[in-house]
mmCIF file of C-alpha atoms and ligand atoms in Angstrom:
data_model
loop_
_atom_site.group_PDB
_atom_site.id
_atom_site.type_symbol
_atom_site.label_atom_id
_atom_site.label_comp_id
_atom_site.label_asym_id
_atom_site.label_seq_id
_atom_site.Cartn_x
_atom_site.Cartn_y
_atom_site.Cartn_z
ATOM 1 C CA UNK A 1 0.000 0.000 0.000
ATOM 2 C CA UNK A 2 1.156 3.501 -0.725
ATOM 3 C CA UNK A 3 1.390 5.637 2.373
ATOM 4 C CA UNK A 4 2.691 9.020 3.404
ATOM 5 C CA UNK A 5 1.084 10.857 0.478
ATOM 6 C CA UNK A 6 -0.209 14.401 0.814
ATOM 7 C CA UNK A 7 -3.776 15.459 0.054
ATOM 8 C CA UNK A 8 -3.002 18.044 -2.643
ATOM 9 C CA UNK A 9 -3.830 15.916 -5.666
ATOM 10 C CA UNK A 10 -6.691 13.859 -4.197
ATOM 11 C CA UNK A 11 -9.480 15.738 -5.972
ATOM 12 C CA UNK A 12 -7.723 15.749 -9.345
ATOM 13 C CA UNK A 13 -7.112 12.040 -8.969
ATOM 14 C CA UNK A 14 -10.762 11.396 -8.046
ATOM 15 C CA UNK A 15 -11.767 13.190 -11.260
ATOM 16 C CA UNK A 16 -9.359 10.998 -13.226
ATOM 17 C CA UNK A 17 -11.039 7.916 -11.727
ATOM 18 C CA UNK A 18 -14.471 9.251 -12.763
ATOM 19 C CA UNK A 19 -13.202 9.661 -16.349
ATOM 20 C CA UNK A 20 -11.822 6.103 -16.311
ATOM 21 C CA UNK A 21 -15.254 4.827 -15.240
ATOM 22 C CA UNK A 22 -16.928 6.859 -17.974
ATOM 23 C CA UNK A 23 -14.584 5.260 -20.527
ATOM 24 C CA UNK A 24 -15.537 1.777 -19.403
ATOM 25 C CA UNK A 25 -13.135 0.710 -16.657
ATOM 26 C CA UNK A 26 -15.350 -1.287 -14.291
ATOM 27 C CA UNK A 27 -13.179 -3.208 -11.850
ATOM 28 C CA UNK A 28 -13.624 -1.440 -8.526
ATOM 29 C CA UNK A 29 -10.288 -2.695 -7.186
ATOM 30 C CA UNK A 30 -8.459 -1.314 -10.226
ATOM 31 C CA UNK A 31 -10.287 2.013 -9.925
ATOM 32 C CA UNK A 32 -9.420 2.176 -6.222
ATOM 33 C CA UNK A 33 -5.752 1.464 -6.968
ATOM 34 C CA UNK A 34 -5.694 4.196 -9.632
ATOM 35 C CA UNK A 35 -7.266 6.505 -7.060
ATOM 36 C CA UNK A 36 -4.545 5.779 -4.511
ATOM 37 C CA UNK A 37 -1.301 6.011 -6.481
ATOM 38 C CA UNK A 38 -0.022 9.612 -6.785
ATOM 39 C CA UNK A 39 0.694 9.758 -10.532
ATOM 40 C CA UNK A 40 2.213 13.254 -10.275
ATOM 41 C CA UNK A 41 5.259 12.041 -8.325
ATOM 42 C CA UNK A 42 6.303 9.802 -11.229
ATOM 43 C CA UNK A 43 6.853 12.597 -13.756
ATOM 44 C CA UNK A 44 9.181 15.615 -13.765
ATOM 45 C CA UNK A 45 7.944 18.567 -11.730
ATOM 46 C CA UNK A 46 7.685 20.721 -14.853
ATOM 47 C CA UNK A 47 4.878 18.547 -16.252
ATOM 48 C CA UNK A 48 3.365 17.271 -13.003
ATOM 49 C CA UNK A 49 0.308 19.526 -13.461
ATOM 50 C CA UNK A 50 -0.508 17.371 -16.495
ATOM 51 C CA UNK A 51 -0.076 14.075 -14.663
ATOM 52 C CA UNK A 52 -3.821 13.370 -14.354
ATOM 53 C CA UNK A 53 -4.720 14.218 -17.957
ATOM 54 C CA UNK A 54 -5.658 11.223 -20.035
ATOM 55 C CA UNK A 55 -2.510 11.266 -22.114
ATOM 56 C CA UNK A 56 0.902 9.660 -22.295
ATOM 57 C CA UNK A 57 3.720 11.938 -21.066
ATOM 58 C CA UNK A 58 7.493 11.974 -21.649
ATOM 59 C CA UNK A 59 9.638 10.515 -18.855
ATOM 60 C CA UNK A 60 13.033 11.135 -20.468
ATOM 61 C CA UNK A 61 15.360 8.635 -22.178
ATOM 62 C CA UNK A 62 12.982 8.686 -25.185
ATOM 63 C CA UNK A 63 10.327 6.838 -23.138
ATOM 64 C CA UNK A 64 6.778 7.658 -22.031
ATOM 65 C CA UNK A 65 4.447 6.969 -19.124
ATOM 66 C CA UNK A 66 1.287 5.391 -20.540
ATOM 67 C CA UNK A 67 -1.999 7.302 -20.326
ATOM 68 C CA UNK A 68 -4.112 6.508 -17.235
ATOM 69 C CA UNK A 69 -6.759 4.762 -19.380
ATOM 70 C CA UNK A 70 -4.131 2.479 -20.949
ATOM 71 C CA UNK A 71 -2.706 1.527 -17.542
ATOM 72 C CA UNK A 72 -6.181 0.890 -16.091
ATOM 73 C CA UNK A 73 -7.289 -1.151 -19.113
ATOM 74 C CA UNK A 74 -4.178 -3.351 -19.122
ATOM 75 C CA UNK A 75 -4.290 -3.911 -15.380
ATOM 76 C CA UNK A 76 -8.026 -4.719 -15.542
ATOM 77 C CA UNK A 77 -7.390 -7.284 -18.291
ATOM 78 C CA UNK A 78 -4.598 -8.853 -16.256
ATOM 79 C CA UNK A 79 -6.604 -9.197 -13.051
ATOM 80 C CA UNK A 80 -10.222 -9.655 -14.181
ATOM 81 C CA UNK A 81 -11.429 -9.818 -10.626
ATOM 82 C CA UNK A 82 -8.921 -12.465 -9.484
ATOM 83 C CA UNK A 83 -6.322 -12.113 -6.761
ATOM 84 C CA UNK A 84 -2.906 -12.490 -8.376
ATOM 85 C CA UNK A 85 -0.008 -13.638 -6.264
ATOM 86 C CA UNK A 86 3.008 -13.066 -8.487
ATOM 87 C CA UNK A 87 3.108 -10.546 -11.336
ATOM 88 C CA UNK A 88 5.904 -9.564 -13.733
ATOM 89 C CA UNK A 89 5.960 -6.193 -15.461
ATOM 90 C CA UNK A 90 8.336 -5.746 -18.412
ATOM 91 C CA UNK A 91 9.241 -2.057 -18.839
ATOM 92 C CA UNK A 92 9.305 -0.301 -15.450
ATOM 93 C CA UNK A 93 9.747 3.150 -16.991
ATOM 94 C CA UNK A 94 8.871 5.694 -14.324
ATOM 95 C CA UNK A 95 7.390 2.988 -12.075
ATOM 96 C CA UNK A 96 3.796 4.222 -12.146
ATOM 97 C CA UNK A 97 2.169 1.063 -13.482
ATOM 98 C CA UNK A 98 4.368 -1.026 -11.167
ATOM 99 C CA UNK A 99 3.038 0.975 -8.204
ATOM 100 C CA UNK A 100 -0.559 0.373 -9.368
ATOM 101 C CA UNK A 101 0.135 -3.361 -9.767
ATOM 102 C CA UNK A 102 1.650 -3.487 -6.281
ATOM 103 C CA UNK A 103 -1.711 -2.317 -4.855
ATOM 104 C CA UNK A 104 -3.395 -5.374 -6.364
ATOM 105 C CA UNK A 105 -0.944 -8.296 -6.370
ATOM 106 C CA UNK A 106 0.873 -9.989 -3.512
ATOM 107 C CA UNK A 107 4.305 -9.708 -5.157
ATOM 108 C CA UNK A 108 5.340 -7.610 -8.161
ATOM 109 C CA UNK A 109 8.586 -7.888 -10.126
ATOM 110 C CA UNK A 110 9.308 -5.161 -12.658
ATOM 111 C CA UNK A 111 12.243 -5.143 -15.065
ATOM 112 C CA UNK A 112 13.724 -2.283 -17.094
ATOM 113 C CA UNK A 113 16.525 -2.152 -19.698
ATOM 114 C CA UNK A 114 17.706 1.461 -19.168
ATOM 115 C CA UNK A 115 19.912 1.626 -16.073
ATOM 116 C CA UNK A 116 19.821 5.391 -15.513
ATOM 117 C CA UNK A 117 16.020 5.446 -15.830
ATOM 118 C CA UNK A 118 15.712 2.584 -13.347
ATOM 119 C CA UNK A 119 17.952 4.378 -10.822
ATOM 120 C CA UNK A 120 15.837 7.529 -11.034
ATOM 121 C CA UNK A 121 12.688 5.422 -10.638
ATOM 122 C CA UNK A 122 14.121 3.674 -7.568
ATOM 123 C CA UNK A 123 14.741 7.092 -5.988
ATOM 124 C CA UNK A 124 11.191 8.268 -6.752
ATOM 125 C CA UNK A 125 9.577 5.071 -5.472
ATOM 126 C CA UNK A 126 11.566 4.976 -2.239
ATOM 127 C CA UNK A 127 9.424 7.493 -0.258
ATOM 128 C CA UNK A 128 6.245 5.604 -1.209
ATOM 129 C CA UNK A 129 7.479 2.567 0.782
ATOM 130 C CA UNK A 130 5.964 -0.063 -1.495
ATOM 131 C CA UNK A 131 7.260 -3.233 0.099
ATOM 132 C CA UNK A 132 5.962 -5.846 -2.344
ATOM 133 C CA UNK A 133 7.729 -4.463 -5.439
ATOM 134 C CA UNK A 134 11.134 -5.676 -6.703
ATOM 135 C CA UNK A 135 12.954 -3.907 -9.556
ATOM 136 C CA UNK A 136 15.701 -5.292 -11.746
ATOM 137 C CA UNK A 137 17.859 -4.078 -14.622
ATOM 138 C CA UNK A 138 17.520 -6.794 -17.246
ATOM 139 C CA UNK A 139 16.165 -7.584 -20.708
ATOM 140 C CA UNK A 140 12.525 -8.431 -20.135
ATOM 141 C CA UNK A 141 12.140 -10.306 -23.429
ATOM 142 C CA UNK A 142 13.781 -13.149 -21.491
ATOM 143 C CA UNK A 143 11.301 -12.757 -18.623
ATOM 144 C CA UNK A 144 12.664 -13.223 -15.120
ATOM 145 C CA UNK A 145 13.456 -16.966 -14.800
ATOM 146 C CA UNK A 146 14.587 -16.727 -11.155
ATOM 147 C CA UNK A 147 11.130 -15.578 -10.026
ATOM 148 C CA UNK A 148 8.978 -17.562 -12.518
ATOM 149 C CA UNK A 149 6.293 -18.818 -12.898
ATOM 150 C CA UNK A 150 4.014 -15.758 -12.820
ATOM 151 C CA UNK A 151 0.238 -15.759 -12.761
ATOM 152 C CA UNK A 152 0.265 -12.436 -14.552
ATOM 153 C CA UNK A 153 2.728 -10.800 -16.968
ATOM 154 C CA UNK A 154 2.189 -7.293 -18.336
ATOM 155 C CA UNK A 155 4.425 -5.780 -21.006
ATOM 156 C CA UNK A 156 4.632 -1.987 -21.384
ATOM 157 C CA UNK A 157 6.499 -1.949 -24.721
ATOM 158 C CA UNK A 158 5.499 -3.367 -28.111
ATOM 159 C CA UNK A 159 7.101 -6.561 -29.431
ATOM 160 C CA UNK A 160 7.029 -7.713 -33.079
ATOM 161 C CA UNK A 161 5.975 -11.130 -31.731
ATOM 162 C CA UNK A 162 5.176 -12.498 -28.282
ATOM 163 C CA UNK A 163 8.531 -13.502 -26.716
ATOM 164 C CA UNK A 164 8.472 -17.273 -26.134
ATOM 165 C CA UNK A 165 10.220 -16.894 -22.737
ATOM 166 C CA UNK A 166 7.218 -14.954 -21.430
ATOM 167 C CA UNK A 167 4.790 -17.696 -22.473
ATOM 168 C CA UNK A 168 7.086 -20.270 -20.868
ATOM 169 C CA UNK A 169 7.078 -18.355 -17.563
ATOM 170 C CA UNK A 170 3.295 -18.099 -17.356
ATOM 171 C CA UNK A 171 1.728 -20.367 -14.698
ATOM 172 C CA UNK A 172 -1.272 -22.568 -15.620
ATOM 173 C CA UNK A 173 -4.318 -20.279 -15.791
ATOM 174 C CA UNK A 174 -1.981 -17.263 -15.960
ATOM 175 C CA UNK A 175 -2.472 -14.239 -18.190
ATOM 176 C CA UNK A 176 -0.177 -12.164 -20.350
ATOM 177 C CA UNK A 177 -1.118 -8.678 -21.589
ATOM 178 C CA UNK A 178 1.184 -7.398 -24.332
ATOM 179 C CA UNK A 179 1.121 -4.895 -27.200
ATOM 180 C CA UNK A 180 2.184 -6.676 -30.396
ATOM 181 C CA UNK A 181 3.188 -5.144 -33.720
ATOM 182 C CA UNK A 182 5.428 -2.433 -35.111
ATOM 183 C CA UNK A 183 3.679 0.613 -36.608
ATOM 184 C CA UNK A 184 0.227 -0.969 -36.204
ATOM 185 C CA UNK A 185 -0.043 -2.469 -32.736
ATOM 186 C CA UNK A 186 -2.751 -4.539 -31.055
ATOM 187 C CA UNK A 187 -3.094 -5.165 -27.359
ATOM 188 C CA UNK A 188 -3.128 -8.967 -27.007
ATOM 189 C CA UNK A 189 -4.425 -10.980 -24.043
ATOM 190 C CA UNK A 190 -3.019 -14.512 -23.744
ATOM 191 C CA UNK A 191 -4.436 -17.068 -21.332
ATOM 192 C CA UNK A 192 -2.452 -20.173 -20.425
ATOM 193 C CA UNK A 193 -5.066 -22.946 -20.611
ATOM 194 C CA UNK A 194 -4.751 -26.720 -20.315
ATOM 195 C CA UNK A 195 -4.825 -26.860 -24.110
ATOM 196 C CA UNK A 196 -2.031 -24.285 -24.381
ATOM 197 C CA UNK A 197 -1.968 -20.495 -24.793
ATOM 198 C CA UNK A 198 -5.157 -18.879 -26.133
ATOM 199 C CA UNK A 199 -4.838 -15.380 -27.662
ATOM 200 C CA UNK A 200 -7.369 -12.607 -28.069
ATOM 201 C CA UNK A 201 -6.854 -9.171 -29.678
ATOM 202 C CA UNK A 202 -8.334 -6.407 -27.513
ATOM 203 C CA UNK A 203 -7.784 -3.012 -29.154
ATOM 204 C CA UNK A 204 -5.333 -0.863 -31.138
ATOM 205 C CA UNK A 205 -2.608 0.735 -29.041
ATOM 206 C CA UNK A 206 0.618 2.702 -29.435
ATOM 207 C CA UNK A 207 3.674 1.810 -27.358
ATOM 208 C CA UNK A 208 7.442 2.382 -27.491
ATOM 209 C CA UNK A 209 9.319 -0.652 -28.877
ATOM 210 C CA UNK A 210 10.506 -3.572 -26.776
ATOM 211 C CA UNK A 211 14.303 -3.597 -27.290
ATOM 212 C CA UNK A 212 16.748 -6.216 -26.106
ATOM 213 C CA UNK A 213 19.946 -4.285 -25.328
ATOM 214 C CA UNK A 214 20.634 -3.222 -21.751
ATOM 215 C CA UNK A 215 21.986 0.328 -21.544
HETATM 216 N N1 SAH B 1 5.024 1.033 -17.229
HETATM 217 C C1 SAH B 1 5.772 2.224 -17.543
HETATM 218 C C2 SAH B 1 5.764 2.503 -19.031
HETATM 219 C C3 SAH B 1 7.153 2.709 -19.502
HETATM 220 S S1 SAH B 1 7.388 2.779 -21.237
HETATM 221 C C4 SAH B 1 5.326 3.406 -16.713
HETATM 222 O O1 SAH B 1 4.363 3.282 -15.943
HETATM 223 O O2 SAH B 1 5.982 4.438 -16.807
HETATM 224 C C5 SAH B 1 8.133 1.213 -21.552
HETATM 225 C C6 SAH B 1 9.439 0.916 -20.883
HETATM 226 O O3 SAH B 1 9.875 -0.357 -21.363
HETATM 227 C C7 SAH B 1 10.575 1.894 -21.201
HETATM 228 O O4 SAH B 1 11.057 2.430 -20.017
HETATM 229 C C8 SAH B 1 11.611 1.010 -21.904
HETATM 230 O O5 SAH B 1 12.947 1.374 -21.605
HETATM 231 C C9 SAH B 1 11.278 -0.366 -21.355
HETATM 232 N N2 SAH B 1 11.741 -1.487 -22.158
HETATM 233 C C10 SAH B 1 11.766 -1.617 -23.517
HETATM 234 N N3 SAH B 1 12.275 -2.809 -23.866
HETATM 235 C C11 SAH B 1 12.555 -3.480 -22.707
HETATM 236 C C12 SAH B 1 13.099 -4.779 -22.411
HETATM 237 N N4 SAH B 1 13.453 -5.651 -23.360
HETATM 238 N N5 SAH B 1 13.249 -5.113 -21.115
HETATM 239 C C13 SAH B 1 12.901 -4.267 -20.119
HETATM 240 N N6 SAH B 1 12.393 -3.031 -20.331
HETATM 241 C C14 SAH B 1 12.222 -2.649 -21.617
#
């Protein structure tokens, strides 16, 4: 749980949650989590007044924080009313989505490929005292074998194809939410069933590319 947060942005955040509901986000636990995490602390002060707008924002290093609707939609698809014990996020970025996931899952692992971005994110997350979130600098296309299997995996960057390591690290009944494609991307939901992985295309999206090199 996030604690030690001031009241300044509470009303703006409540309005953001109302807009998410109006756009079709229904899961009350997801809406509550979005209402708790202070999105403005994850972006640079210069643009923090825009933190609750429904748009993606730059976070430096050529990367972006996804729009609130996109985060809520992906997290809702991942959870669908279930309690998830172990979740992997690929693409920590500024750590916002990881903080939302940590409100809902028992344990969250989030991996990032840009070292300097991850260090800044660690510093920003520290005061929020989120104890069930582990961060690691690594190439997420390989998943995180030492913590696998996961009952949920969420990828915040678009891959040309679904990385096979991620499917291999999905527990039975687990779900993977991932944007797939290059210029034209679709958000794909994969469920690990007894008969193997079952895929469903959800909607068109636009994400930064999933890249393999650590920097
Ligand atoms: N969830 C983030 C969104 C960040 S944008 C947030 O809430 O801010 C996607 C992130 O994925 C970028 O920071 C990018 O550096 C990272 N990324 C891209 N390819 C990756 C890979 N192979 N492994 C880990 N992280 C990756």
